mmCIF file of N, CA and C in Angstrom:
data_model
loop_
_atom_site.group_PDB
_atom_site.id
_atom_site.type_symbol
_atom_site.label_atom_id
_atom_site.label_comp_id
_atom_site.label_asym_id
_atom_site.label_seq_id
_atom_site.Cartn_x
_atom_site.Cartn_y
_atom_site.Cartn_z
ATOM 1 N N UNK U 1 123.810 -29.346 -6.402
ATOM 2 C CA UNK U 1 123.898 -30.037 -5.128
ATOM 3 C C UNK U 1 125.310 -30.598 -4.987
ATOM 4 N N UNK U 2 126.209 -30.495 -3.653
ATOM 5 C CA UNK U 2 127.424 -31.014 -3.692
ATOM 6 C C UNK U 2 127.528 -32.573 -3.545
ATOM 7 N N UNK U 3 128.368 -32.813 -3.278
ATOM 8 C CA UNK U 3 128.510 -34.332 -3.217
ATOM 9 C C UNK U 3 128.295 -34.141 -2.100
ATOM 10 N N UNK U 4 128.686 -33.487 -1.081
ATOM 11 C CA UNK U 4 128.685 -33.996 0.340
ATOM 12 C C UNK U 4 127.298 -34.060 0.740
ATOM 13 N N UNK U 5 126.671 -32.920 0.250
ATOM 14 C CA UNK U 5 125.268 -32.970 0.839
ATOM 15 C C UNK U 5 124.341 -34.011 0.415
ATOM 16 N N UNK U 6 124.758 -34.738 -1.042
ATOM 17 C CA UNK U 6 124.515 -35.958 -1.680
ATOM 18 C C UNK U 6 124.292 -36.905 -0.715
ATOM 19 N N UNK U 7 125.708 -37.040 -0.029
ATOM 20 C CA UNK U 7 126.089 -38.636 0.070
ATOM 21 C C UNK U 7 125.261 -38.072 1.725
ATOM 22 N N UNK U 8 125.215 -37.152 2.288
ATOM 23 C CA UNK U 8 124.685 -37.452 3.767
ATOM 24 C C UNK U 8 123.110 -37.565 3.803
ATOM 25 N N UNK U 9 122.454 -37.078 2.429
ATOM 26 C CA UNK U 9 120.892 -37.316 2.422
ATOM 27 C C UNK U 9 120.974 -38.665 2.295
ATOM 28 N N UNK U 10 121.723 -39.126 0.782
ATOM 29 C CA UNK U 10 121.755 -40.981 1.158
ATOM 30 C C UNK U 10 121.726 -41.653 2.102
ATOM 31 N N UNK U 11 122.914 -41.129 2.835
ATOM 32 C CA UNK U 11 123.353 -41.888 3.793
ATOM 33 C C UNK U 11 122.049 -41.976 4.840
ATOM 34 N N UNK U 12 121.438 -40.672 5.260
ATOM 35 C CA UNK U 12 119.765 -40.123 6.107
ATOM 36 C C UNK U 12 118.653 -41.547 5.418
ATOM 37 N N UNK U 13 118.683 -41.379 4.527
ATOM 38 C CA UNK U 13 117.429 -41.942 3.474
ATOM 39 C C UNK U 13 117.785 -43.673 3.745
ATOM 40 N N UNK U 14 119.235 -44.285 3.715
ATOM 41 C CA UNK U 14 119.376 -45.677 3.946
ATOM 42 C C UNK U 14 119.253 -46.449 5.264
ATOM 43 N N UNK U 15 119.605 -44.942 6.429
ATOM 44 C CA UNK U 15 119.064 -45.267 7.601
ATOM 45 C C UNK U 15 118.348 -45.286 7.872
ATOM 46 N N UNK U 16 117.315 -44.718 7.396
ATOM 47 C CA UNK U 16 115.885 -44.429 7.455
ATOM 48 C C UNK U 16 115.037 -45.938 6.909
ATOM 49 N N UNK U 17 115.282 -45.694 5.872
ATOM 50 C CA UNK U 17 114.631 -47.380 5.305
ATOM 51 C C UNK U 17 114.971 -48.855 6.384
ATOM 52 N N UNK U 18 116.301 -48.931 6.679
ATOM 53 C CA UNK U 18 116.740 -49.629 7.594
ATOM 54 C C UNK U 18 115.983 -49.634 8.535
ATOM 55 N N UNK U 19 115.827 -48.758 9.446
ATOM 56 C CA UNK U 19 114.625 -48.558 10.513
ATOM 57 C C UNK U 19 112.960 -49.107 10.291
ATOM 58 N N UNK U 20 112.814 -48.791 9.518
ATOM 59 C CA UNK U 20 111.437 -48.722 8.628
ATOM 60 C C UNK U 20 111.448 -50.512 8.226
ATOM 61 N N UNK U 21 112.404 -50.831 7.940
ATOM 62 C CA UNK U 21 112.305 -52.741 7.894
ATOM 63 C C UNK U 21 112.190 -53.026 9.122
ATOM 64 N N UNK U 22 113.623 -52.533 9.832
ATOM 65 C CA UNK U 22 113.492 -53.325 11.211
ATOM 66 C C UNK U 22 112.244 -53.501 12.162
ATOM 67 N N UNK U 23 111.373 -52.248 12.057
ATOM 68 C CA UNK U 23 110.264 -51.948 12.696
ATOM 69 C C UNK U 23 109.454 -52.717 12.174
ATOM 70 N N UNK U 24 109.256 -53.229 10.684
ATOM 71 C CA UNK U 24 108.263 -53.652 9.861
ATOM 72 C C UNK U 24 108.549 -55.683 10.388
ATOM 73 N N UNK U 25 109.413 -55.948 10.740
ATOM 74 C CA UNK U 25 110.044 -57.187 10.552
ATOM 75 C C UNK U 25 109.235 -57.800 11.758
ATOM 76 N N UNK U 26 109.684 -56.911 12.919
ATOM 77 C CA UNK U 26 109.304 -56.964 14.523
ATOM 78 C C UNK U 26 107.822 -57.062 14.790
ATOM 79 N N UNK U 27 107.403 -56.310 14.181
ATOM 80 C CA UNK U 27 105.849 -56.628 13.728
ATOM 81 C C UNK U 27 105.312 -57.657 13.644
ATOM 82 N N UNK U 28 105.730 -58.336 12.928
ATOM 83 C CA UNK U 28 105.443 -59.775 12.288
ATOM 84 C C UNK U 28 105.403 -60.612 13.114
ATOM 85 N N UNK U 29 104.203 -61.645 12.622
ATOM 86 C CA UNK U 29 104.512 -63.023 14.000
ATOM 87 C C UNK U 29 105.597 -63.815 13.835
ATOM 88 N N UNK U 30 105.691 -64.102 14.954
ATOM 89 C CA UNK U 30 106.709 -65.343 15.200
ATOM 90 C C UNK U 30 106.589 -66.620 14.416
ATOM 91 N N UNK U 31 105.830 -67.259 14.268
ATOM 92 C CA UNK U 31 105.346 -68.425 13.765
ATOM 93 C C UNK U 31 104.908 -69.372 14.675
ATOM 94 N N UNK U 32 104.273 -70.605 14.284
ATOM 95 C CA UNK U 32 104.381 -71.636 14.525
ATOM 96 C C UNK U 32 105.479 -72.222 15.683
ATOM 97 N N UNK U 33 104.843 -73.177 16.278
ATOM 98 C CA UNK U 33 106.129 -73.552 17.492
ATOM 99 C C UNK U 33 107.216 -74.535 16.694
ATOM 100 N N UNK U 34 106.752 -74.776 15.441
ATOM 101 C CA UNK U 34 107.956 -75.522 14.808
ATOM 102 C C UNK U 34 108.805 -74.789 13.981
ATOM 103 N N UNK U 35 107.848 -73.386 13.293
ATOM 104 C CA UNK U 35 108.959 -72.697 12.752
ATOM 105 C C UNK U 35 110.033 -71.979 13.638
ATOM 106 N N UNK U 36 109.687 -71.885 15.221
ATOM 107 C CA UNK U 36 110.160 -70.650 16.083
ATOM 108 C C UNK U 36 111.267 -72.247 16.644
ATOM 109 N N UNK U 37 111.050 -73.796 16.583
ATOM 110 C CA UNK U 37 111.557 -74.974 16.501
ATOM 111 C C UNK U 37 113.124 -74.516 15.906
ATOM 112 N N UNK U 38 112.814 -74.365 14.780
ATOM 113 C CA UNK U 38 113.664 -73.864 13.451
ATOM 114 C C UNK U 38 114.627 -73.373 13.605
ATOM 115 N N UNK U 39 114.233 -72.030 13.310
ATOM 116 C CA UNK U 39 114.414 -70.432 13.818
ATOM 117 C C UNK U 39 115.683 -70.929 14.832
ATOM 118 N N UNK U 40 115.737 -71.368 16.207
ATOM 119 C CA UNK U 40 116.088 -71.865 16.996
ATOM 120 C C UNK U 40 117.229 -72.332 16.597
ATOM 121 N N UNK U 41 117.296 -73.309 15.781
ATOM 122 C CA UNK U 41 118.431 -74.405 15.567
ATOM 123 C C UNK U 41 119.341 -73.591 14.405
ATOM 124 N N UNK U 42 118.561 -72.556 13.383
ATOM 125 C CA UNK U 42 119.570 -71.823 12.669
ATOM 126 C C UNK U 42 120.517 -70.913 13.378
ATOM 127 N N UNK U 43 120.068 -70.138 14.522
ATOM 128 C CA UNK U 43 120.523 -69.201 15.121
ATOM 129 C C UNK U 43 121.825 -70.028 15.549
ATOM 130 N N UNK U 44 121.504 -71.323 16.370
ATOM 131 C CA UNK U 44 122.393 -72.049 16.920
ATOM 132 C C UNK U 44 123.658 -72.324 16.584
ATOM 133 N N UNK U 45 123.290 -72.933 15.217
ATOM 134 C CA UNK U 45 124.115 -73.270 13.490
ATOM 135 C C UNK U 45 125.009 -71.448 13.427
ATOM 136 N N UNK U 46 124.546 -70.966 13.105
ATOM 137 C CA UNK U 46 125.215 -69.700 12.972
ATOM 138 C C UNK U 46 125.896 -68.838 14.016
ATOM 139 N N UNK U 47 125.795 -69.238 15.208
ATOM 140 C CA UNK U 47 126.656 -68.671 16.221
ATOM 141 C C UNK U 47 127.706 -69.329 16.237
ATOM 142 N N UNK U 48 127.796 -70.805 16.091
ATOM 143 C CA UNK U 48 128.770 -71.730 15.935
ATOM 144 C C UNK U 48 129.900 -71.438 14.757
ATOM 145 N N UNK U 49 129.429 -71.190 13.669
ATOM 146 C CA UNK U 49 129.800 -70.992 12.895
ATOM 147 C C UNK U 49 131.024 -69.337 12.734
ATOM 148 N N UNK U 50 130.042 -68.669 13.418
ATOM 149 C CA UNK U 50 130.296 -67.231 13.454
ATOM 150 C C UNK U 50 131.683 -67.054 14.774
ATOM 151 N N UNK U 51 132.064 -68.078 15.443
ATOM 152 C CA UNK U 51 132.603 -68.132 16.765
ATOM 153 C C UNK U 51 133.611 -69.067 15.946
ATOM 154 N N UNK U 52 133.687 -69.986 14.993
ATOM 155 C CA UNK U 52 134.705 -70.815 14.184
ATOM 156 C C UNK U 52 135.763 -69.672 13.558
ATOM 157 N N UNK U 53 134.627 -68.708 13.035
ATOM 158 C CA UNK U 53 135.358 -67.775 11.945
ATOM 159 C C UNK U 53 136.024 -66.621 12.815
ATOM 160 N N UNK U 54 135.792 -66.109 13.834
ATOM 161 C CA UNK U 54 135.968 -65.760 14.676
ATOM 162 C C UNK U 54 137.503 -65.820 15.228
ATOM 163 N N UNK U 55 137.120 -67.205 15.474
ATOM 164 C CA UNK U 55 139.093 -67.664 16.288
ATOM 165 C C UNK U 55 140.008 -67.971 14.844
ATOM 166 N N UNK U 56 139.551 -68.301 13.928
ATOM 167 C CA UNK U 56 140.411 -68.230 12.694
ATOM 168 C C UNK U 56 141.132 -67.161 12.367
ATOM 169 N N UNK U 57 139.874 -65.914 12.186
ATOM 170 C CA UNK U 57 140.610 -64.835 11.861
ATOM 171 C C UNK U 57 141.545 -64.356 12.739
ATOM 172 N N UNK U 58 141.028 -64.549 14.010
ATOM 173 C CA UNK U 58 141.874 -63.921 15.343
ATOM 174 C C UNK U 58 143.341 -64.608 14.845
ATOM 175 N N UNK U 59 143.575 -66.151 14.592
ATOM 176 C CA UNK U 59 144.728 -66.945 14.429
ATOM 177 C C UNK U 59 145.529 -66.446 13.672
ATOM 178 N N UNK U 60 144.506 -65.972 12.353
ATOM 179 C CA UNK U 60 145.695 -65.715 11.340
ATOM 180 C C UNK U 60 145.835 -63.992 11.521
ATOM 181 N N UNK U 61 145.631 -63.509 12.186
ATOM 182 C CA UNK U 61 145.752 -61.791 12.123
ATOM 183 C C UNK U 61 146.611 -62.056 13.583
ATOM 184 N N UNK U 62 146.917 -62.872 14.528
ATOM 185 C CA UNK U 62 147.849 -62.497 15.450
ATOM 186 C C UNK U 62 149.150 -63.526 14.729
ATOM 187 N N UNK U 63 148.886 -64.148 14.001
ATOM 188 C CA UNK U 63 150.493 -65.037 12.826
ATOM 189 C C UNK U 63 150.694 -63.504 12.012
ATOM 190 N N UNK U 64 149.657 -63.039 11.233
ATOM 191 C CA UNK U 64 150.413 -62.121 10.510
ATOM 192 C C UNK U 64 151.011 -60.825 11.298
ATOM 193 N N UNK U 65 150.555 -60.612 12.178
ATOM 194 C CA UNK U 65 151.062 -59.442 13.266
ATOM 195 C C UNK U 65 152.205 -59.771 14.060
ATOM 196 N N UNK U 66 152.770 -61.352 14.062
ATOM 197 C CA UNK U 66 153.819 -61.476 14.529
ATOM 198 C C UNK U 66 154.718 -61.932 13.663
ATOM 199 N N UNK U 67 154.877 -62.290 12.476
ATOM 200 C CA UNK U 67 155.896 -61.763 10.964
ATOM 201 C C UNK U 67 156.356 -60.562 10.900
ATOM 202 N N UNK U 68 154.908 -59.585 10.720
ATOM 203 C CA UNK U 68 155.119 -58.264 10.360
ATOM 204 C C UNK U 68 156.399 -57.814 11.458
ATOM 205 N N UNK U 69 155.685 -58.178 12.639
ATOM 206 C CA UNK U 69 156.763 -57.654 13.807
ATOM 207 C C UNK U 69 158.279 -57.976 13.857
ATOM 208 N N UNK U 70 158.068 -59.568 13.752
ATOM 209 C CA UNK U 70 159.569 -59.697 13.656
ATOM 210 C C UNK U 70 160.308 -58.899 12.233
ATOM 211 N N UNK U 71 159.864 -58.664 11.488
ATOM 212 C CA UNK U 71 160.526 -58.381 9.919
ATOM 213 C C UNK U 71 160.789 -56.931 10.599
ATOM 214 N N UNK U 72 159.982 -56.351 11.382
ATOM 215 C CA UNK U 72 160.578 -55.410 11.714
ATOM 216 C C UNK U 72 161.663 -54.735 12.372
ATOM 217 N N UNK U 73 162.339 -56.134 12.718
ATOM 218 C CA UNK U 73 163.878 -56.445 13.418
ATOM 219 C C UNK U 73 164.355 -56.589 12.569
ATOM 220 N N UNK U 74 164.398 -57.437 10.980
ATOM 221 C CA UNK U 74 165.214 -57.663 10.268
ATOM 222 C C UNK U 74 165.255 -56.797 9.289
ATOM 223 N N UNK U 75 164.186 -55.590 9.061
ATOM 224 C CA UNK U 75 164.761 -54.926 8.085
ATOM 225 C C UNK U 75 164.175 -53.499 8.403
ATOM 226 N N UNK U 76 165.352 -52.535 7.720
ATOM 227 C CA UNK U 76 164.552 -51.157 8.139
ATOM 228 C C UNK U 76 163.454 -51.133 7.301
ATOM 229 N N UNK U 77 163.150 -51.276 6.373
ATOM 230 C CA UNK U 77 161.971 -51.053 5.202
ATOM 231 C C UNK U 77 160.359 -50.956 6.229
ATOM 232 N N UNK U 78 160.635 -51.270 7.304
ATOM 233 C CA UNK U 78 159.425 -52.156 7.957
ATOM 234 C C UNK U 78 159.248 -51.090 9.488
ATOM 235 N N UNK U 79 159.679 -50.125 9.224
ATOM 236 C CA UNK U 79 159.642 -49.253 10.190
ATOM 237 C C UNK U 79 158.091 -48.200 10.881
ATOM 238 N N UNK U 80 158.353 -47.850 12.083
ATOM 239 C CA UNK U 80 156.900 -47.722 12.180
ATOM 240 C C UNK U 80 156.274 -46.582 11.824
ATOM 241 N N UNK U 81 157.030 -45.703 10.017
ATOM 242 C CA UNK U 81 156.509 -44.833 9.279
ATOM 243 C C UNK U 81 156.234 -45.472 8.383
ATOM 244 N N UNK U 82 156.302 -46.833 8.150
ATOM 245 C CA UNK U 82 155.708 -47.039 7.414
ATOM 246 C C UNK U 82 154.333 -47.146 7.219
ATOM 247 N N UNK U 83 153.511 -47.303 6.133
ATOM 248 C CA UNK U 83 151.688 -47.386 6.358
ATOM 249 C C UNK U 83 151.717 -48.546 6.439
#
């Protein structure tokens, strides 16, 4: 068996399981009006969170994209063959 044909049954077989949770998950009840209470306030917690990390990375990937850039005025090494 080659590798390729390996890694694309894997790859078939992990999507597959994936599906097979997601479907299995959805199924399930909701809970309680205090766990779905919950539920609620984590989602909340984690969008917040996820929207913090968010503008951070954005901050520091448009600082490092404007170094990179300028260095690319100050030196040839930094040219746009480079990788």
């Amino acid at each position: 068996m080659s590798v390729i044909v390996f890694a694309i049954a894997a790859a078939f077989a992990g999507i597959s399981y994936g599906l097979y949770l997601a479907f299995w998950v959805f199924k399930l009840d909701a809970g309680n009006a205090e766990m779905q209470r919950i539920a609620q306030a984590i989602q909340e917690g984690a969008s917040a969170y996820l929207n913090r990390q968010y503008r951070t990375v954005g901050v520091v990937a448009a600082g490092l994209f404007a170094v990179l850039w300028l260095a690319g005025y100050w030196s040839d090494k930094f040219g746009l063959l480079t990788a």
